[in-house]
Coordinates of C-alpha atoms in Angstrom, one line a residue:
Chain A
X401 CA 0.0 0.0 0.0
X402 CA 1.4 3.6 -0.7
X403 CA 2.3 5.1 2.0
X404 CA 0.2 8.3 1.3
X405 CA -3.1 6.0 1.4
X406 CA -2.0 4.5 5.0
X407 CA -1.8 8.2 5.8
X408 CA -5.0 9.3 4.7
X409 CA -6.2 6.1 6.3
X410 CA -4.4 7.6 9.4
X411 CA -5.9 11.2 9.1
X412 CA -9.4 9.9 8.4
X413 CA -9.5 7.3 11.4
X414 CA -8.6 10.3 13.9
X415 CA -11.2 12.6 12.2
X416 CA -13.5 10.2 12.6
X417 CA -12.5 8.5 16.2
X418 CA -13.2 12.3 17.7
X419 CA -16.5 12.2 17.4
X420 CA -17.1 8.7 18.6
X421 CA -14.7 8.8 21.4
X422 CA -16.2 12.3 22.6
X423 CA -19.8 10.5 23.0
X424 CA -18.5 7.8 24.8
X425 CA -17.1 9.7 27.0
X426 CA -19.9 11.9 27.7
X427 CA -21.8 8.7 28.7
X428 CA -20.0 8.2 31.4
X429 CA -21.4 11.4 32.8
X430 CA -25.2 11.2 31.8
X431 CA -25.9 9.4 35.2
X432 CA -23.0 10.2 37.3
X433 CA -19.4 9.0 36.7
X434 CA -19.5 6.0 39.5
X435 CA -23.2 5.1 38.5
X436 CA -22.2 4.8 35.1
X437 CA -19.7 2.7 35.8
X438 CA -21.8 0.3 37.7
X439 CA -22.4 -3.4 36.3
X440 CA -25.7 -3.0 35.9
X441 CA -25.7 0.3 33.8
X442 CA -22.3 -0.9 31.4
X443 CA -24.7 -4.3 30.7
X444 CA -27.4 -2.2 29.7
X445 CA -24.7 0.1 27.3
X446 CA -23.8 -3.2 25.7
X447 CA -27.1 -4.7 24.8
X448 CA -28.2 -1.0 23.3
X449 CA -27.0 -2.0 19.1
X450 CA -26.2 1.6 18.2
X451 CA -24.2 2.2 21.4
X452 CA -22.2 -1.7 20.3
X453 CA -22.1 -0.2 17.0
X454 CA -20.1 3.0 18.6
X455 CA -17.8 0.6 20.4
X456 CA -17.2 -1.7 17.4
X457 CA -16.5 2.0 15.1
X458 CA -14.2 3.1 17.9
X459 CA -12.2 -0.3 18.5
X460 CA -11.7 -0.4 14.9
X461 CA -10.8 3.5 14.3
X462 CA -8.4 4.0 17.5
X463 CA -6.7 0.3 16.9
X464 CA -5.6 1.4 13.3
X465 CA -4.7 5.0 14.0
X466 CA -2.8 4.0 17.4
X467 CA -1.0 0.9 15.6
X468 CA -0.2 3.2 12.6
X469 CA 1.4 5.8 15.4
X470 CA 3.6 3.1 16.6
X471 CA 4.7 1.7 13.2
X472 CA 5.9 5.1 12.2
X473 CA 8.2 5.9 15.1
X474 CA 9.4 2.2 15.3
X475 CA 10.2 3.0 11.5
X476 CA 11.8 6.0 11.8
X477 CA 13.9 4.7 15.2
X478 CA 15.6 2.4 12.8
X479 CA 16.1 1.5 9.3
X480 CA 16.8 -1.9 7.2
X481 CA 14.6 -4.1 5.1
X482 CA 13.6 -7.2 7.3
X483 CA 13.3 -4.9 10.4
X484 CA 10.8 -2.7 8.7
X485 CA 8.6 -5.5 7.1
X486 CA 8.5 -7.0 10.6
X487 CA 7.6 -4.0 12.5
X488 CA 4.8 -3.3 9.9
X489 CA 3.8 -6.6 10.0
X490 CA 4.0 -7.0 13.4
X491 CA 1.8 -3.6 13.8
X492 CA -0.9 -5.2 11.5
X493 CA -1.2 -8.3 13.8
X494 CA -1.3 -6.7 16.8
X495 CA -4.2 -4.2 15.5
X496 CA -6.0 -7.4 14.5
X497 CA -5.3 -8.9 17.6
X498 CA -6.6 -5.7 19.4
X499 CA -9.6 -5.5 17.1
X500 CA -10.4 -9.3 17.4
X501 CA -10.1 -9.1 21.2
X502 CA -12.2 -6.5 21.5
X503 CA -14.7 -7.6 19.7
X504 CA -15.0 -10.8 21.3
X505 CA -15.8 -8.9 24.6
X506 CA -18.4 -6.5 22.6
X507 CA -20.0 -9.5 21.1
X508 CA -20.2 -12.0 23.6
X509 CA -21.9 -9.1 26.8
X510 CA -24.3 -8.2 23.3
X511 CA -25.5 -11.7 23.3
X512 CA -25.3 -12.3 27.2
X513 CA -22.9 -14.4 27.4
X514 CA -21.6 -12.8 30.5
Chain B
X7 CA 41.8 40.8 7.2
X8 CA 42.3 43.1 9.1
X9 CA 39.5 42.7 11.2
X10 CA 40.3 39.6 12.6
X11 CA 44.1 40.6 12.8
X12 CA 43.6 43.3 15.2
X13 CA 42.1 41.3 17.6
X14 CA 44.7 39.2 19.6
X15 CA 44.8 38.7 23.0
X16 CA 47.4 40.7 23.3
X17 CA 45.7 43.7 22.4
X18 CA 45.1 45.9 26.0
X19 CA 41.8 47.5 25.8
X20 CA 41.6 50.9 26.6
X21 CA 39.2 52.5 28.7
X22 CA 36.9 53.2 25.6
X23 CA 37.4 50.2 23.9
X24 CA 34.3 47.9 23.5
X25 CA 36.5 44.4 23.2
X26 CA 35.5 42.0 25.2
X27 CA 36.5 37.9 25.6
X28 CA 34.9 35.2 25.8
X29 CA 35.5 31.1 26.3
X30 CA 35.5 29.4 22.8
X31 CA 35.2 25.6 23.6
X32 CA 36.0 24.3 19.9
X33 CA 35.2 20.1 19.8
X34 CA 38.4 18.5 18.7
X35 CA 37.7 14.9 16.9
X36 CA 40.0 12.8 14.5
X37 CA 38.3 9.8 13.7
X38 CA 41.6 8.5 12.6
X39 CA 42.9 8.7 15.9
X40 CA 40.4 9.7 18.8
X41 CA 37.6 6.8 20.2
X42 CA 35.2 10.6 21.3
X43 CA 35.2 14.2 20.6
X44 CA 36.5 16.2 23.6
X45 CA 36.8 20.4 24.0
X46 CA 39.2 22.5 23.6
X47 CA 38.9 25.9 25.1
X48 CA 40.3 29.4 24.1
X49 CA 39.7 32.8 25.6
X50 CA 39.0 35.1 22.7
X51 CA 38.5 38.5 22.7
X52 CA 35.8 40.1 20.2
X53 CA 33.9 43.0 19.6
X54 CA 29.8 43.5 19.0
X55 CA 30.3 42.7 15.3
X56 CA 32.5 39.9 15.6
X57 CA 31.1 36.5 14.4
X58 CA 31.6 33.0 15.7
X59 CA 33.5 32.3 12.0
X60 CA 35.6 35.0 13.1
X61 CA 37.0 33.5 16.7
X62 CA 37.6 30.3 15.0
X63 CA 39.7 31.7 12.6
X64 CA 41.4 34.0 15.4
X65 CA 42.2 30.3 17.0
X66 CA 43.8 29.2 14.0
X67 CA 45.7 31.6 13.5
X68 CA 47.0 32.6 17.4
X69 CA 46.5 29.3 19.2
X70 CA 45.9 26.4 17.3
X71 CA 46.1 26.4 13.4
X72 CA 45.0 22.5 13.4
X73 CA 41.3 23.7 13.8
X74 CA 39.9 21.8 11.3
X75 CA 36.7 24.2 9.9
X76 CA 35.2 24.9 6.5
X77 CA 34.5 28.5 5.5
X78 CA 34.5 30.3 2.6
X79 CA 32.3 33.2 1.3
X80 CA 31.8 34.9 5.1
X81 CA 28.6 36.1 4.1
X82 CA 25.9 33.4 4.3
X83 CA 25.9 33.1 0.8
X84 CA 28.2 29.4 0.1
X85 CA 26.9 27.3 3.4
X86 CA 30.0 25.9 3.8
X87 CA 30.2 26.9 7.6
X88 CA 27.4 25.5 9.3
X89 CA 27.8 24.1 12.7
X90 CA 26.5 23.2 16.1
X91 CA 26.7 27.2 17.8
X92 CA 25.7 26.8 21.9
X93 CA 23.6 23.6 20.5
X94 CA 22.0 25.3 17.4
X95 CA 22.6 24.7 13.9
X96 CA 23.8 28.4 12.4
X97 CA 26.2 29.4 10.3
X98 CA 29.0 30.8 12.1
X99 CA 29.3 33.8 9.3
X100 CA 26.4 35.0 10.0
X101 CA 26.4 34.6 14.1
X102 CA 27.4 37.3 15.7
X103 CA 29.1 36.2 19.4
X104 CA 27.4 39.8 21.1
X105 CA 23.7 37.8 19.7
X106 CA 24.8 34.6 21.3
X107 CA 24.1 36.8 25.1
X108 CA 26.6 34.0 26.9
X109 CA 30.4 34.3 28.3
X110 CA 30.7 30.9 26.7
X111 CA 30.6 29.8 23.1
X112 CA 30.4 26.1 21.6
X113 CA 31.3 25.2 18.2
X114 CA 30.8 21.5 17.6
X115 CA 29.9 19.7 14.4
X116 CA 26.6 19.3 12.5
X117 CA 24.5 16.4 14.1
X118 CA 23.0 13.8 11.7
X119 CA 26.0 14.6 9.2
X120 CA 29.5 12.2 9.6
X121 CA 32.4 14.0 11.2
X122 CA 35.5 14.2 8.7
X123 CA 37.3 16.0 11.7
X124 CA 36.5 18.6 14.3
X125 CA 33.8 20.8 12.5
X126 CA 34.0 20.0 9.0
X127 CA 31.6 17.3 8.2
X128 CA 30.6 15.1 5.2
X129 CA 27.7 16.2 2.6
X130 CA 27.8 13.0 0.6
X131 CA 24.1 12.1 2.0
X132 CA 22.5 15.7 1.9
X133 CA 23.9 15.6 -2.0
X134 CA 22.1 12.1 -2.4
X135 CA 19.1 13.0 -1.2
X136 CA 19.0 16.8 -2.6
X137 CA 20.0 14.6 -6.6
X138 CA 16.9 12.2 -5.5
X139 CA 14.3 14.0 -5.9
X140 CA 15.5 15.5 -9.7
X141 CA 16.5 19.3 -9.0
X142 CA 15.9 20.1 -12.6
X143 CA 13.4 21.4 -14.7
X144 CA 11.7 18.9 -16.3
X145 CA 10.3 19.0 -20.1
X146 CA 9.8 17.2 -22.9
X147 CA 10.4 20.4 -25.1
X148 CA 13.6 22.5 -24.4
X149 CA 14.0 26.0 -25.4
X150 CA 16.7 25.3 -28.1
X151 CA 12.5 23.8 -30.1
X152 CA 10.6 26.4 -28.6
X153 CA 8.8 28.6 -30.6
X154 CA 9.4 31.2 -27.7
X155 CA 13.1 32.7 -27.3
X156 CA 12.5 31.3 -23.1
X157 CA 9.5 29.8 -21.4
X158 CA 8.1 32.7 -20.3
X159 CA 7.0 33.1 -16.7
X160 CA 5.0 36.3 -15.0
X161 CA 6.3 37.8 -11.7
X162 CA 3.1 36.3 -9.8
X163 CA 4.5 32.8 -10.9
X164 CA 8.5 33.3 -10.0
X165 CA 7.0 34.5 -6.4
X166 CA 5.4 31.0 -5.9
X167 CA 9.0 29.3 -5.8
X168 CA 11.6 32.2 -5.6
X169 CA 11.8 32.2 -1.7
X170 CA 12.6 28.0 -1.8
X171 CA 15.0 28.5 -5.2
X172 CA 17.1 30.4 -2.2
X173 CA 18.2 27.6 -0.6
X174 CA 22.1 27.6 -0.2
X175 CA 22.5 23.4 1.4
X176 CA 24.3 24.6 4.4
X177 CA 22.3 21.6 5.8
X178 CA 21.4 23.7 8.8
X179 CA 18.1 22.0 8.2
X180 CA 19.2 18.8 7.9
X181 CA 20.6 18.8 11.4
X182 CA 18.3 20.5 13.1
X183 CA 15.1 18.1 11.7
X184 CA 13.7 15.2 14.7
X185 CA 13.2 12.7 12.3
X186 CA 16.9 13.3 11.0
X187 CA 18.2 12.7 14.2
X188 CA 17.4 8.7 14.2
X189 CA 15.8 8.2 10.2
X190 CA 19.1 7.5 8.0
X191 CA 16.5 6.6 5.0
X192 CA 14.6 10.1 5.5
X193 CA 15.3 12.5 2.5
X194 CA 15.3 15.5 4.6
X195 CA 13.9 18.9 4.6
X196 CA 16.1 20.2 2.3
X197 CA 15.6 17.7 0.2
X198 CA 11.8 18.3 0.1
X199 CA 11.9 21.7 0.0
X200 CA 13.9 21.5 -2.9
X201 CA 11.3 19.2 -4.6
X202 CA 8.4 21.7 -4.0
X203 CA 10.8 24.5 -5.6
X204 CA 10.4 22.5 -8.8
X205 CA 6.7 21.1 -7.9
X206 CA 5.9 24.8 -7.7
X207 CA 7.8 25.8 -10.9
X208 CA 5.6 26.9 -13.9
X209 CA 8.0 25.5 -16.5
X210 CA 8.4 22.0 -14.8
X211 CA 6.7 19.5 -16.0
X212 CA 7.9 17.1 -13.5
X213 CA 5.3 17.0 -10.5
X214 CA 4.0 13.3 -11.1
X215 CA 7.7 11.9 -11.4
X216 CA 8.9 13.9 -8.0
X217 CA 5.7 12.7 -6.2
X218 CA 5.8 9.6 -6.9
X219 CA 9.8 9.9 -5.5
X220 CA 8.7 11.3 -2.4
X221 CA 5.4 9.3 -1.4
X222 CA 7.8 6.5 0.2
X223 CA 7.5 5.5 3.8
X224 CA 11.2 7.5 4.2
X225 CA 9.4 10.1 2.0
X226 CA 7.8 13.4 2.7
X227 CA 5.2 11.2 5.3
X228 CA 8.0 11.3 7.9
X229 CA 7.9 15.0 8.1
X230 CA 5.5 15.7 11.3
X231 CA 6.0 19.6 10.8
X232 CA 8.0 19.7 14.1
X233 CA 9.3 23.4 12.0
X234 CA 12.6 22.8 13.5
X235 CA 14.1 23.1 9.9
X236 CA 12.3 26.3 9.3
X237 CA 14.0 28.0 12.5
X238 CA 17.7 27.1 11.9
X239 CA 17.2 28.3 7.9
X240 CA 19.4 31.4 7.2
X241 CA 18.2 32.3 3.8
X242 CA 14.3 32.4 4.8
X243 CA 13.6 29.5 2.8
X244 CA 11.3 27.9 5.5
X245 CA 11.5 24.2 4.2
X246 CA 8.5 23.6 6.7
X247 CA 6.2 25.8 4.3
X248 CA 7.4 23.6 1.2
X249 CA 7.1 20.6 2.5
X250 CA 3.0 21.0 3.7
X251 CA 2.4 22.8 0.4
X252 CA 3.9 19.8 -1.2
X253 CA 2.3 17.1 1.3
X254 CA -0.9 19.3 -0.1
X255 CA -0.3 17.9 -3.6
X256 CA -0.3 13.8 -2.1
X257 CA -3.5 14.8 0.5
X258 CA -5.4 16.1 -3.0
X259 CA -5.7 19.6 -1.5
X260 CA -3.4 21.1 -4.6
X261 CA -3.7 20.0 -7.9
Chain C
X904 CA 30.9 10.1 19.0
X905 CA 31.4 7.2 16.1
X906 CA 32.7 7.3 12.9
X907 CA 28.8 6.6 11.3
X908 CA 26.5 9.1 10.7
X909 CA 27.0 11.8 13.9
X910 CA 23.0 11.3 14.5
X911 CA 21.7 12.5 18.2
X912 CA 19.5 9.7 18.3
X913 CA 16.5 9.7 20.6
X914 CA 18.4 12.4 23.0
X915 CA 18.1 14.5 19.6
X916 CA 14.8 13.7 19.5
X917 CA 13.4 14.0 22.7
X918 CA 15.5 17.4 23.5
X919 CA 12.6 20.0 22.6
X920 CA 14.8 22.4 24.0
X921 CA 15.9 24.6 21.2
X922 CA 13.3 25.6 18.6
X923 CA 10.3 26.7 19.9
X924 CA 7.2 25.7 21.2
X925 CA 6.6 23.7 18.0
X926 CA 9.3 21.2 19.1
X927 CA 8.0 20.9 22.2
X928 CA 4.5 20.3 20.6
X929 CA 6.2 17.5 18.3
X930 CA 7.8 15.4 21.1
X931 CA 4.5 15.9 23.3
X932 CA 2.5 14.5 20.5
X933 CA 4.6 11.5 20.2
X934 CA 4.7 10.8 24.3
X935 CA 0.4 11.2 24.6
X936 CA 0.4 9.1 21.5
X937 CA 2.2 6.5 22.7
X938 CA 0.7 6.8 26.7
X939 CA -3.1 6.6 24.9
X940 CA -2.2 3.3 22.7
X941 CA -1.0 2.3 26.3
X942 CA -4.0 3.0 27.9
X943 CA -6.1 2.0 24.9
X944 CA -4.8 -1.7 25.3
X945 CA -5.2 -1.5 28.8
X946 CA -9.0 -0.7 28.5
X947 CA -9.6 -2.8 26.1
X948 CA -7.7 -5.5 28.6
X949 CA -10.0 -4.3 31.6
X950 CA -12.9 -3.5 30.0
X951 CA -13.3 -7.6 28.9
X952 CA -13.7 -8.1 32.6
X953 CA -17.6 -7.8 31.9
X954 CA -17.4 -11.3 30.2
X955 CA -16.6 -12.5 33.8
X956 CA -19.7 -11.2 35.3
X957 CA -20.7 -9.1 38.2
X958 CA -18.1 -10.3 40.6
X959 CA -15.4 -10.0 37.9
X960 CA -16.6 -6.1 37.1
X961 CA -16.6 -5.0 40.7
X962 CA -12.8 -6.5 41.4
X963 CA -11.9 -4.3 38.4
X964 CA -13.9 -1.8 39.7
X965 CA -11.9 -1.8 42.6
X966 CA -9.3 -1.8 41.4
X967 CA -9.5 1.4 39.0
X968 CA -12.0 3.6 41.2
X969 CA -9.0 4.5 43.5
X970 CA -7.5 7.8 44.1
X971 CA -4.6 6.1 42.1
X972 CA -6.9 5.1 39.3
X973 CA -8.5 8.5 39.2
X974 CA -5.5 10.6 38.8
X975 CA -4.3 8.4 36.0
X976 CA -7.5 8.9 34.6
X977 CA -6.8 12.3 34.9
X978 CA -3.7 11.9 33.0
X979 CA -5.3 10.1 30.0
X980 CA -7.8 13.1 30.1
X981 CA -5.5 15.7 29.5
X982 CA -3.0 13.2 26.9
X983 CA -6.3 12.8 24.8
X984 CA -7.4 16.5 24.5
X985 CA -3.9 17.6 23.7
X986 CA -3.5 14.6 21.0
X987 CA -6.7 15.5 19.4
X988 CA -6.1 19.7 19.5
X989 CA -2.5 19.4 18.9
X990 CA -3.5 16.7 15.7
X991 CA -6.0 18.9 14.2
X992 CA -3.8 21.7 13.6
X993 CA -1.3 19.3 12.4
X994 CA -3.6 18.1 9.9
X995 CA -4.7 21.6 9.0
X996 CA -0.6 22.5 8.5
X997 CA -0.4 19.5 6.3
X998 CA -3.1 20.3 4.0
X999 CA -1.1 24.1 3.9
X1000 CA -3.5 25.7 5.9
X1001 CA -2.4 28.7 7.9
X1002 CA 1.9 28.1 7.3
X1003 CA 2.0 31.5 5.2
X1004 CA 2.2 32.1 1.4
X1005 CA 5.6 31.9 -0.5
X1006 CA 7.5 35.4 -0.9
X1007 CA 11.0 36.9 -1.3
X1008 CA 12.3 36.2 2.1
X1009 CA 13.8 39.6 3.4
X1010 CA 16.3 39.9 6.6
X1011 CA 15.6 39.2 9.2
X1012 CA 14.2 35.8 7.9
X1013 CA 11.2 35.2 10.1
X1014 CA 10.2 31.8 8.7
X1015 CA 6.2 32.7 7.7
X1016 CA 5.5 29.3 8.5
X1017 CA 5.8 29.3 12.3
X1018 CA 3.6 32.2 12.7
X1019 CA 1.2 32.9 15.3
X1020 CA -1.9 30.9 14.1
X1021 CA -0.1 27.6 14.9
X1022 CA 1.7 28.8 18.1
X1023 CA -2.2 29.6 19.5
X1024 CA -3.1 26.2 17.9
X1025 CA -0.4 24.7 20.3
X1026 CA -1.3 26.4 23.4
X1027 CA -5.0 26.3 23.1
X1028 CA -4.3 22.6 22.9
X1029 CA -2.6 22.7 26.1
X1030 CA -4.4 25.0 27.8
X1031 CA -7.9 22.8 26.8
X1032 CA -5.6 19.5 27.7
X1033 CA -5.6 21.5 31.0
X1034 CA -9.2 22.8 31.2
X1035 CA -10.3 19.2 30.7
X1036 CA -8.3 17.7 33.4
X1037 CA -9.6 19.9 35.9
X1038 CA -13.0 19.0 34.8
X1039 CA -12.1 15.1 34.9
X1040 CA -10.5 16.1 38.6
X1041 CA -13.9 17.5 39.3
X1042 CA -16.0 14.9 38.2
X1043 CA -13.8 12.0 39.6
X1044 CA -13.2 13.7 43.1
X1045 CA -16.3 15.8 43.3
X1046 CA -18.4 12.8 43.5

């Protein structure tokens, strides 16, 4: 991929992670910070679909704009062909990694299963 | 000159006189023979216009002609004599010591450029780069099967690019840029500023071939317009300005 | 000092010492990026606690809802603002907005690019970084 679309990739995912990330934050202070924090109340965030949507968006959106972060200053700390292909590869699997174990948790307390 | 051969420390200043001295701590390194740099310190004596080029060459010529430094037009015009100055890329022709506002000076070498011995330093990379990214107009007509005597362009056009065409490669940018300072593969500010002078050009025909150059992961995406290149420049080319204008072209904001 | 390329290294590039505040903004950009995809693995890690039921949710609940937890908490607060101030401008600056137009340069050589629209970009950033970790303080510890 050329590196200007990972960059518009990377531009676009924090454009669009502000929003997200902003409203689920202010969540946490609709009923009182503690309260919202109570089991009861996260359950009840997790079985609402647009709010799992949200969660699922941001996961996605943060996990490729933070793994993108890290593959650029691991690239520019140091320089050679095999340790650039693994740090970029290594990036990719850990974002998948990220986004697959978030989603299990997202998934899984949508269905009940905890 | 006479300038710098009137003042020796043994001149006594009188009671009018303005001289004053100051601790020059040159860095002394021959890779050939020393494992680290270490300092060498001279008390100079200079007056409100003396530059830093100035002292150095007083050293070399009173103390310690060994001083390995490269110099040559004194008047900010060749780059030759860019170096570290209290921990800042300038170039010591055109630093005044009275500006510096410390009792102690520094001269060390450029950072991020290899040390051929005590403040001369190697270019071979900056000219790698700076060929890189074509620093040519490009055409597929010359003017030698022009119909027109020259390709003609208005004063609006030549102000687009003038201000980065002024670019001497003193490399001050070069060391002062973050990435630089741990990215061998980056091309460099001056290197990308140099590019946009062309990209900007009305007779170059060359954007497409320079863009495709620079969108590399070492390219112009490791630039994170820290301006650090833009504050060390001594010619006003602001390479930071270039290099967004040109970063411009790859986002689709320019066309 | 080795014969190779004279490059400061990271003490180059964490010294924001000499260039202005857009330095400084640089190396704070890369620390609160790197702190958030920290904490934004560590959520993700705590936040899975939910799978293992109430009991599960309260240990981590207790374990976070400390004073400890809180100023953290703080800390992410005030990363996040700056990260996503301190970005925008940065992506405003890439796309050319507000670094000057191209003219004959003239002594003394002010570069028109670090002018004073993103110097207030930089502190506004840090000054709503700071705004908002008063307001996390308040909510945190007011309750």
């Amino acid at each position: 991929m050329k590196e200007s679309t990972i960059m518009k990739i990377h531009y676009g995912t924090a454009l669009a992670s502000v929003g997200l990330v902003a409203v689920h934050i202010l969540m946490r202070l609709t009923t009182g910070f503690s309260d919202s924090l109570s089991y009861e109340n996260v359950l009840a965030n997790y079985r609402s679909i647009p709010y799992v949507i949200m969660l699922e968006l941001i996961l996605i959106l943060l996990a490729v704009h933070g793994f993108n972060g890290l593959r650029v200053i691991l690239l520019e700390l140091k320089q050679g062909r095999v340790y650039e292909k693994a740090v970029s590869y290594g990036c990719v699997v850990a974002m998948i990694a990220l986004i697959g174990y978030g989603s299990r948790t997202i998934i899984m307390t949508n269905m009940g299963m905890s | 000159m006479a300038q710098v051969s009137s003042i020796t420390d043994e001149q006594v200043p009188s009671a009018l006189s303005t001289t004053k001295t100051i601790l020059l701590r040159i860095s002394r390194f021959n890779p050939e023979l020393d494992d680290s740099n270490k300092f060498m310190e001279f008390n100079v004596s200079y007056e409100k216009w003396t530059t830093v080029l100035e002292a150095i060459l007083d050293v070399k010529k009173h103390h310690d002609h060994s001083v390995a430094v490269r110099y040559s037009c004194r008047q900010a015009t060749c780059g030759s004599c860019g170096m570290l100055i209290n921990g800042k890329p300038r170039l010591a022709c055109f630093t005044k010591i009275s500006e510096l506002d410390s009792n102690v000076v520094t001269v060390e070498p450029m950072n991020n450029f290899p040390v051929i011995r005590d403040l001369a330093v190697k270019f071979e990379r900056l000219f790698d780069t700076h060929h890189k990214i074509q620093p040519y107009l490009i055409r597929d007509d010359t003017e030698l099967e022009s119909d027109e005597k020259e390709f003609l362009q208005s004063p609006e056009e030549l102000e687009n690019f003038i201000q980065f065409a002024n670019c001497i490669k003193c490399g001050l940018c070069n060391s002062a840029c973050p990435t630089m300072t741990t990215d061998s593969s980056f091309v460099g500010p001056q290197a990308l500023a140099q590019a946009y002078r062309y990209v900007a050009d009305s007779r170059d025909k060359g954007k497409d071939s320079r863009l495709d150059i620079i969108d590399e992961s070492h390219g112009i995406w490791r630039c994170h317009f820290a301006g650090s290149c833009s504050q060390v420049c001594p010619k006003g080319v602001d390479p930071a300005m270039g290099i967004q204008f040109l970063r411009g072209y790859l986002l689709g904001f320019r066309s | 000092m080795t014969q190779d390329e004279n490059k400061e290294g990271i003490k180059g590039m964490a010294n924001p010492g000499r260039y202005g505040i857009e330095r400084i903004a640089y190396l704070l950009m890369r620390l609160t990026g790197l702190g958030l995809l920290g904490y934004f693995i560590a959520h993700v890690y705590e936040t899975s606690n939910i799978l293992r039921g109430r009991m599960g949710w309260d240990d981590f609940l207790a374990m976070t809802q400390t004073t400890e937890g809180h100023l953290f908490l703080v800390l992410v607060i005030g990363m996040c603002v700056f990260h996503t101030g301190n970005g925008i401008r940065i992506m405003l600056g890439h796309g050319g907005v507000g670094v000057g137009k191209p003219a004959r340069p003239d002594y003394p050589y002010d570069p028109a690019s670090q002018n004073y629209r993103h110097k207030i970009g930089i502190y506004s950033s840090i000054v709503l970084a700071a705004v908002a970790m008063m307001y996390g303080m308040a909510v945190m510890f007011g309750e």
